[in-house]
Coordinates of C-alpha atoms (C1' of nucleotides) in Angstrom, one line a residue:
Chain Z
X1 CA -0.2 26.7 -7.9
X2 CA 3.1 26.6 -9.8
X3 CA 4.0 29.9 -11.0
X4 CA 7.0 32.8 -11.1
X5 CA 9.1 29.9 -12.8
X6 CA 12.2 31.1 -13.0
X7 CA 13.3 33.9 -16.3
X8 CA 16.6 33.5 -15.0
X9 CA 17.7 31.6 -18.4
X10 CA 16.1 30.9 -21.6
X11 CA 15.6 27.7 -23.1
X12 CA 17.4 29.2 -26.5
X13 CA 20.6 28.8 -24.9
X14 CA 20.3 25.3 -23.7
X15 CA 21.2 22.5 -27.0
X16 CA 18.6 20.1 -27.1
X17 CA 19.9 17.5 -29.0
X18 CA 15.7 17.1 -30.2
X19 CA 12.4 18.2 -29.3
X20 CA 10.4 16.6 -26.3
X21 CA 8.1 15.5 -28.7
X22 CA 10.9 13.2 -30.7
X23 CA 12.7 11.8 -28.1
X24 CA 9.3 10.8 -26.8
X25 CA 8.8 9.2 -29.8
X26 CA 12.9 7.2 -29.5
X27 CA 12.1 6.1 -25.9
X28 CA 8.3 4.2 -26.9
X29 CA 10.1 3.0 -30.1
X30 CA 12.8 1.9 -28.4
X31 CA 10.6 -0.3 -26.0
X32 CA 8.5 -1.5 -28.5
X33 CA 5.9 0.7 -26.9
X34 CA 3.1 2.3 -29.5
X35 CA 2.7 6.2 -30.3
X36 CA -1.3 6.9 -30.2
X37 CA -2.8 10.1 -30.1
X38 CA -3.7 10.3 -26.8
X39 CA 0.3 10.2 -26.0
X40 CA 0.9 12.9 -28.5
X41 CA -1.5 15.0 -27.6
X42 CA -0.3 14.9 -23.7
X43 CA 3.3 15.3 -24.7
X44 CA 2.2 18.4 -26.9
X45 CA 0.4 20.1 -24.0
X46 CA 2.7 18.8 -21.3
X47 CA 6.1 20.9 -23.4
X48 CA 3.4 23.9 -24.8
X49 CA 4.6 26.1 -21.5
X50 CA 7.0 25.5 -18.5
X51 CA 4.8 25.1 -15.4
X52 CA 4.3 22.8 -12.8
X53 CA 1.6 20.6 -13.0
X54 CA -0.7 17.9 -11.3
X55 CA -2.3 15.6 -13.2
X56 CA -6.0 16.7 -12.8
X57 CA -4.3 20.2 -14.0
X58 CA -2.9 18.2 -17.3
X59 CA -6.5 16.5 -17.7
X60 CA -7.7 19.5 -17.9
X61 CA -5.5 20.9 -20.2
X62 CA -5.8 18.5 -22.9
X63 CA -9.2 18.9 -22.9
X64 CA -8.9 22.4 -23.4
X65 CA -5.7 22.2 -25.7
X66 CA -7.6 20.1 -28.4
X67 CA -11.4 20.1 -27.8
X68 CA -13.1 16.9 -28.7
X69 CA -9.5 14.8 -28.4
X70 CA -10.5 14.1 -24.7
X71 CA -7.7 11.7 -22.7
X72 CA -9.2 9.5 -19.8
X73 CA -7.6 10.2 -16.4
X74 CA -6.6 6.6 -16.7
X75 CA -4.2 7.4 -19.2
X76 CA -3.1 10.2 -18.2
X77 CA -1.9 8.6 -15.0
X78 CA -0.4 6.2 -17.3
X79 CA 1.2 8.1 -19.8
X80 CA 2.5 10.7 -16.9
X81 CA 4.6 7.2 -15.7
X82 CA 6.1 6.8 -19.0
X83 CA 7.5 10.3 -19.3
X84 CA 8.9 10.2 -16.1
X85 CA 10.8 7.0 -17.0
X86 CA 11.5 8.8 -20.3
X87 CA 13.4 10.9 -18.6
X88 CA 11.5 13.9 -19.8
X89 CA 9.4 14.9 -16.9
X90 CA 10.8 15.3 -13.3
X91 CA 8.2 13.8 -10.2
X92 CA 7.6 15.7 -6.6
X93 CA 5.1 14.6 -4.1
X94 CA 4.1 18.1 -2.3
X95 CA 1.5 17.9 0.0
X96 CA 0.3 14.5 -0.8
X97 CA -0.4 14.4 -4.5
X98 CA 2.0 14.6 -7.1
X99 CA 3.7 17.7 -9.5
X100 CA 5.0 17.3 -12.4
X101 CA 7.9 19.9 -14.7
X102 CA 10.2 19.4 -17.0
X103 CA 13.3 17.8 -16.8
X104 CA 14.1 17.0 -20.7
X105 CA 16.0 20.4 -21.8
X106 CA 15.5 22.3 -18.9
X107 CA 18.3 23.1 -16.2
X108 CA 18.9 21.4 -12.8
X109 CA 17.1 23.7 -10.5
X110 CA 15.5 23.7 -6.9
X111 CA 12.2 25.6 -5.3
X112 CA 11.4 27.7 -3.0
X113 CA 7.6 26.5 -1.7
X114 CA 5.1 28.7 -0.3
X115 CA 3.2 26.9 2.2
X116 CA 0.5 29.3 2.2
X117 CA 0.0 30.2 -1.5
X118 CA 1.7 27.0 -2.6
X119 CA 3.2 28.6 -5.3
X120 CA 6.7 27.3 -6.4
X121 CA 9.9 30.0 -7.1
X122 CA 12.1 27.9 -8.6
X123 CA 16.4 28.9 -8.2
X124 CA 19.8 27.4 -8.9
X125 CA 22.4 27.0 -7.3
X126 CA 26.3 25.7 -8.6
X127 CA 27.2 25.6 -4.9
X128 CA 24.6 23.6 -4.3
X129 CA 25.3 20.9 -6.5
X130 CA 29.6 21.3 -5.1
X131 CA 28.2 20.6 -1.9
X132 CA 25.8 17.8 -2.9
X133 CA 28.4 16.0 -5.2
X134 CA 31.5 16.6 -1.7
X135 CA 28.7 15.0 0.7
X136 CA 28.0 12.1 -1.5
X137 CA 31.5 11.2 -2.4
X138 CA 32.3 11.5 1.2
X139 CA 29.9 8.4 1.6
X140 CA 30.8 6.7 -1.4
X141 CA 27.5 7.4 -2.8
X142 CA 26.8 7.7 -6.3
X143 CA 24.4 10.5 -6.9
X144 CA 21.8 10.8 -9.9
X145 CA 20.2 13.4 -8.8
X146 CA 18.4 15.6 -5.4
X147 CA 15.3 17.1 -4.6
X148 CA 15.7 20.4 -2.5
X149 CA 12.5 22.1 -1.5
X150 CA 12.8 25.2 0.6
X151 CA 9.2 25.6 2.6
X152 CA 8.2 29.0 4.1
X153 CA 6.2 32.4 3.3
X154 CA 6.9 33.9 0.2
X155 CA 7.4 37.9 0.0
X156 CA 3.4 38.5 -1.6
X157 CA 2.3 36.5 1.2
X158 CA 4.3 37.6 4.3
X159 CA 2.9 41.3 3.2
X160 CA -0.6 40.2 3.6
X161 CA -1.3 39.8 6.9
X162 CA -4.3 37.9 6.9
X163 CA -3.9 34.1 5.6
X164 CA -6.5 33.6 2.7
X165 CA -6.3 30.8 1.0
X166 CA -4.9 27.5 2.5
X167 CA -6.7 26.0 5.4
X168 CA -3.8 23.8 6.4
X169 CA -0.1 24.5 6.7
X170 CA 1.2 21.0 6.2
X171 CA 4.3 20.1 5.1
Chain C
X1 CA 12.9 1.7 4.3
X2 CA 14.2 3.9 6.6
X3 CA 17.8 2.5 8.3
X4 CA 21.3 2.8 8.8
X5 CA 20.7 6.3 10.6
X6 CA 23.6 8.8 11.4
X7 CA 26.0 7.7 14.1
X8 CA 28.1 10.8 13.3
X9 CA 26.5 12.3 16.6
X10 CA 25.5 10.8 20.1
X11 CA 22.1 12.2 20.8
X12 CA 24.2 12.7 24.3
X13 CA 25.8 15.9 23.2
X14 CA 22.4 17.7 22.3
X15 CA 21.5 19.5 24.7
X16 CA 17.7 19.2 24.9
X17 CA 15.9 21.8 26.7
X18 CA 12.8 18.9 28.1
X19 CA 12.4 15.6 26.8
X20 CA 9.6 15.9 23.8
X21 CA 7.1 14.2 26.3
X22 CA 7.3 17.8 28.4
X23 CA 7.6 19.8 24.9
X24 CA 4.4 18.6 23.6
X25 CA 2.5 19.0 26.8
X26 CA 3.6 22.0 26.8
X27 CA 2.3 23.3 23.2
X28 CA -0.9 21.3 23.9
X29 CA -1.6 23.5 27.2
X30 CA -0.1 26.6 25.0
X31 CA -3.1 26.0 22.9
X32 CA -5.5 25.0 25.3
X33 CA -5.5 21.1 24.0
X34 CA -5.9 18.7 26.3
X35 CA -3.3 16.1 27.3
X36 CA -4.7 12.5 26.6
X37 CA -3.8 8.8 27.0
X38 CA -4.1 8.5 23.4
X39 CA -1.6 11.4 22.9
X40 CA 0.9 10.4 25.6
X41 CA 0.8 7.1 24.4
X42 CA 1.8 7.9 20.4
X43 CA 4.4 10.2 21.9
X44 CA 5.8 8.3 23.5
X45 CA 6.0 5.7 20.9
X46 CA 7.3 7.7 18.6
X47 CA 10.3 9.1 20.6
X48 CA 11.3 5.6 22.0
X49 CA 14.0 5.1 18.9
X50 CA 14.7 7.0 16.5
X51 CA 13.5 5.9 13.1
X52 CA 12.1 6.4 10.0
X53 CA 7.9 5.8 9.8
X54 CA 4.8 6.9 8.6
X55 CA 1.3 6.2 10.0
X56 CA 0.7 2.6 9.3
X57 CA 3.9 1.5 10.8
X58 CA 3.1 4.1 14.4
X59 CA -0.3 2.4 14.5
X60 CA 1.3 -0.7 14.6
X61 CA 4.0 0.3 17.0
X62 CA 1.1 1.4 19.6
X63 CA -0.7 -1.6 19.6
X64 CA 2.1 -3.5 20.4
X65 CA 3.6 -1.1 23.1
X66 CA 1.1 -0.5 25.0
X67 CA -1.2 -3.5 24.8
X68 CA -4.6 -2.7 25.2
X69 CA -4.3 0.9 24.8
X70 CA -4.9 0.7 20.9
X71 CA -5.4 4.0 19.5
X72 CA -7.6 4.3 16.7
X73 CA -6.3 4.9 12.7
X74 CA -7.8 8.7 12.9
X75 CA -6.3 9.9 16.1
X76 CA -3.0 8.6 14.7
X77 CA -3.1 11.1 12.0
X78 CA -4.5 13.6 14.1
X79 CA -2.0 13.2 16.2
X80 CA 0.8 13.4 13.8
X81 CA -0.2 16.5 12.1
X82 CA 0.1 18.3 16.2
X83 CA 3.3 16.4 16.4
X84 CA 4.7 18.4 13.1
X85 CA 2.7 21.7 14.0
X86 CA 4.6 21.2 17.6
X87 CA 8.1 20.9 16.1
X88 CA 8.8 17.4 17.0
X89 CA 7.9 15.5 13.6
X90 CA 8.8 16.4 10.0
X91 CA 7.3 15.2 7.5
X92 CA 8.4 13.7 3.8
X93 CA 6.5 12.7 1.0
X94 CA 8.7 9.2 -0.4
X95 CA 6.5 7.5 -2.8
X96 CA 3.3 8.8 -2.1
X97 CA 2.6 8.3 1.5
X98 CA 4.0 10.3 4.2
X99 CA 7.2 9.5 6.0
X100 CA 7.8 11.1 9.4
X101 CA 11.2 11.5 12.1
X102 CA 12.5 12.9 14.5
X103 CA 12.7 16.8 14.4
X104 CA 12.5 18.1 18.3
X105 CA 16.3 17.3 19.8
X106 CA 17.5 15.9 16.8
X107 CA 20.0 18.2 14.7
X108 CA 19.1 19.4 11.3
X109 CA 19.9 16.9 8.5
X110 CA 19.2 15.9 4.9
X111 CA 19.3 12.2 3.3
X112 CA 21.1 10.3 0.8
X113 CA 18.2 7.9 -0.7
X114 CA 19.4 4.6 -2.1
X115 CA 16.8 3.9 -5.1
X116 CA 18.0 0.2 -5.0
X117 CA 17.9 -0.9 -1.3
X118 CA 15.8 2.3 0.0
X119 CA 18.2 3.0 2.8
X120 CA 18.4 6.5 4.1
X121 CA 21.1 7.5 5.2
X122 CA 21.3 11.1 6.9
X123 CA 24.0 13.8 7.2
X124 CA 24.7 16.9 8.1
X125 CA 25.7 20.1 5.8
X126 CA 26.3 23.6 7.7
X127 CA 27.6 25.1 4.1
X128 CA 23.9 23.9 3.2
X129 CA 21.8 26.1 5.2
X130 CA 23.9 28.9 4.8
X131 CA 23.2 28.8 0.8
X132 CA 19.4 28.2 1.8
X133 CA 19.3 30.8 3.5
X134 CA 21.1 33.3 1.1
X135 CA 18.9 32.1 -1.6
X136 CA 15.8 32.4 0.1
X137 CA 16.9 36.2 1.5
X138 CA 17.7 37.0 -2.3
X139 CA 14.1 36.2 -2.9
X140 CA 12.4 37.6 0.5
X141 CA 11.3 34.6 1.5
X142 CA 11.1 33.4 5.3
X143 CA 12.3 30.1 5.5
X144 CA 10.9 27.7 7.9
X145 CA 12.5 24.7 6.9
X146 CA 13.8 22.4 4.0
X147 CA 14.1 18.7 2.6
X148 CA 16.6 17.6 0.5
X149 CA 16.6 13.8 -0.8
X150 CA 19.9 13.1 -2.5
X151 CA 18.6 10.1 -4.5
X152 CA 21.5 7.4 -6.3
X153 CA 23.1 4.5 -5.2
X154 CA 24.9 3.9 -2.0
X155 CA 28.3 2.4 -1.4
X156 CA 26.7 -1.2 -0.5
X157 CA 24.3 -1.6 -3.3
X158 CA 27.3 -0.1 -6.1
X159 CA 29.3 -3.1 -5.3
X160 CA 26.9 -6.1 -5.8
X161 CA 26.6 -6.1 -9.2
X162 CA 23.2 -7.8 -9.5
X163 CA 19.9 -5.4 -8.1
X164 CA 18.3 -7.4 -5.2
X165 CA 15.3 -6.3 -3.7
X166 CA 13.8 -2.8 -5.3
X167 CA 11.6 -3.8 -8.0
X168 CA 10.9 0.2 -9.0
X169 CA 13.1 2.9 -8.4
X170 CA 10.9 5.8 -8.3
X171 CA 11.8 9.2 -7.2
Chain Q
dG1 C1' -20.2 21.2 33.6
dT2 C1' -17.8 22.6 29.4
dT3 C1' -15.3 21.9 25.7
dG4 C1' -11.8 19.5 23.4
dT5 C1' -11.0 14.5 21.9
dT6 C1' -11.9 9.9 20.4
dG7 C1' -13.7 6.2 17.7
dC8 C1' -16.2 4.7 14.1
dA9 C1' -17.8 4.7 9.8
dA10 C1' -18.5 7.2 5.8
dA11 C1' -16.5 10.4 2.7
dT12 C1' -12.6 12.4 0.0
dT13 C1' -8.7 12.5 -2.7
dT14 C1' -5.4 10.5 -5.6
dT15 C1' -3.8 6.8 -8.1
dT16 C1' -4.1 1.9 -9.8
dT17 C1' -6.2 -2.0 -12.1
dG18 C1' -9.3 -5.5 -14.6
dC19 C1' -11.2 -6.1 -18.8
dA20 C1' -13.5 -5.7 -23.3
dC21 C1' -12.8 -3.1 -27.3
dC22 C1' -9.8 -0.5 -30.4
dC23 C1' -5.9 0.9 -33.1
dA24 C1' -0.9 1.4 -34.3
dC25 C1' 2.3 -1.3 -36.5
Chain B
dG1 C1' -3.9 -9.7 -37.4
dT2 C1' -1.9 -9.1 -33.1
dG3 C1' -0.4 -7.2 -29.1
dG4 C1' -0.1 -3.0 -26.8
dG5 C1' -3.3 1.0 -25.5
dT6 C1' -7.5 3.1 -24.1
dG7 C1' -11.7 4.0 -21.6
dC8 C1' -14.6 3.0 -18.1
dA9 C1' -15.8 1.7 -13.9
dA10 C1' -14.5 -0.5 -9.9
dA11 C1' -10.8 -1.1 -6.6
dA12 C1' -7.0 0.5 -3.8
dA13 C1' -4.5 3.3 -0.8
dA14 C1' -4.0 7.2 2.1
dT15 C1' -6.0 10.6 4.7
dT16 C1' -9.9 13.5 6.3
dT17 C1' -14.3 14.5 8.4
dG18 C1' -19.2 14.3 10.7
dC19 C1' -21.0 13.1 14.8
dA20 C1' -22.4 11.0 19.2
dA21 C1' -20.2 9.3 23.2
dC22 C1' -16.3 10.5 26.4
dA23 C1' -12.9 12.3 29.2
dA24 C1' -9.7 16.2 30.6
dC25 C1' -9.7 20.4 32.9

DNA sequence: GTTGTTGCAAATTTTTTGCACCCAC
DNA sequence: GTGGGTGCAAAAAATTTGCAACAAC
């Protein structure tokens, strides 16, 4: 799950004012909060690619990433809650558990969600956002952000006629 | 959770082809399910107001309604999930557990979330679904629905200065 | 009578928490 | 050294499932 992210930009062209990794680092210091090795080592594997993840996926992946420098789930869960409020990670609950992407240094953006391949085509849209910010100022509403998900078949699996994967077509 | 619902629209004006009591009997027989006292009962519960709830709160709402005729935790969520497949539920992941409303005879709409009282408050956006929709053709993918959560602060909650209830405001 | 449905309890799945020990500061 | 962090295991919370008894058709 959580592929074909989008090529439409590349991160070159977007100014990060620093690296995942140090304004990780601001946000713990600036709460008094500690930098251990477990943190660094999920921040590291968390910004090494841009892909949507769960966080049995990122368990996983740091035990893969740096062999012997096993994080407990615990932790994980934990440290997952802390980059969210970091403002570096973005939270979704599909299908009942939740995904993770990026949010530090990576462009507003919406998905497209396959509800039988689950895979997630991300896409932007300016008018979008025009019509978001007209609705929400039409209600006095002050926005800081949306969530758009699109659900429906994507091309690859409206081609193949027989459903394989996915049991259930919830959502 | 869950309140100050659209009055931009009387339900009056829809023009509702059966009442969702006939419309689920009639995908039930469609698929050679049975129609049951448990069913007709959460149906008819669930279509009695229109609001905002997930399966805790329907349980509830059963037991109370119909006395005696309590209907038992698992049938509720069986029963939901035929709701949704039938078209007259959809379904929203808010903070982890699933919210459901009104989809059968109830127009199209998307919500602004307030992350500091939790209101919902819905509207409607035609320019919406036609960017959806042009989006998802650019890709090839057949849409069969969408949520958008507009999440920020409403009108109400931007004028008392001081945060009342919301202890965390997730998503 | 047949076959889908229900209730119950047990099982899953995902996330949270209590607590003793450990480490970053 | 001290207070926040971690791991572990147990607890929670939400939802699903196996199965025997039941009820709709």
């Amino acid at each position: 799950m959580a592929e074909d992210l989008s090529q439409d930009f590349s991160l070159g062209e977007v100014q990060v004012a620093s690296s995942p990794q140090e304004r990780f680092e601001e946000y713990l210091q600036s709460k008094g909060q500690r930098i251990t090795q477990q943190r660094r080592a999920l921040v590291e594997c968390v910004f090494e690619k841009h892909e949507h993840f769960d966080a049995d996926e990122l368990l996983e992946m740091v035990a893969r990433h740096a062999e012997g420098a096993s994080v407990s789930r615990a932790t994980v869960y934990r440290t997952l809650d802390e980059l969210v409020k970091a403002g570096l990670l973005r939270k979704m609950d599909l299908g009942g558990r939740a995904v993770y992407e990026h949010d530090y240094g990576y462009p507003q953006h919406d998905h497209l969600y396959c509800q039988q391949c689950h895979k997630l085509i991300e896409f932007r849209s300016e008018e979008l956002m025009e019509i978001r910010d007209a609705v929400a100022a039409k209600h006095s509403f002050r926005v800081t952000g949306h969530r758009l998900i699109v659900s429906g078949v994507c091309e690859e699996c409206s081609q193949k006629r027989h459903r394989r994967h996915s049991p259930l077509d919830l959502i």
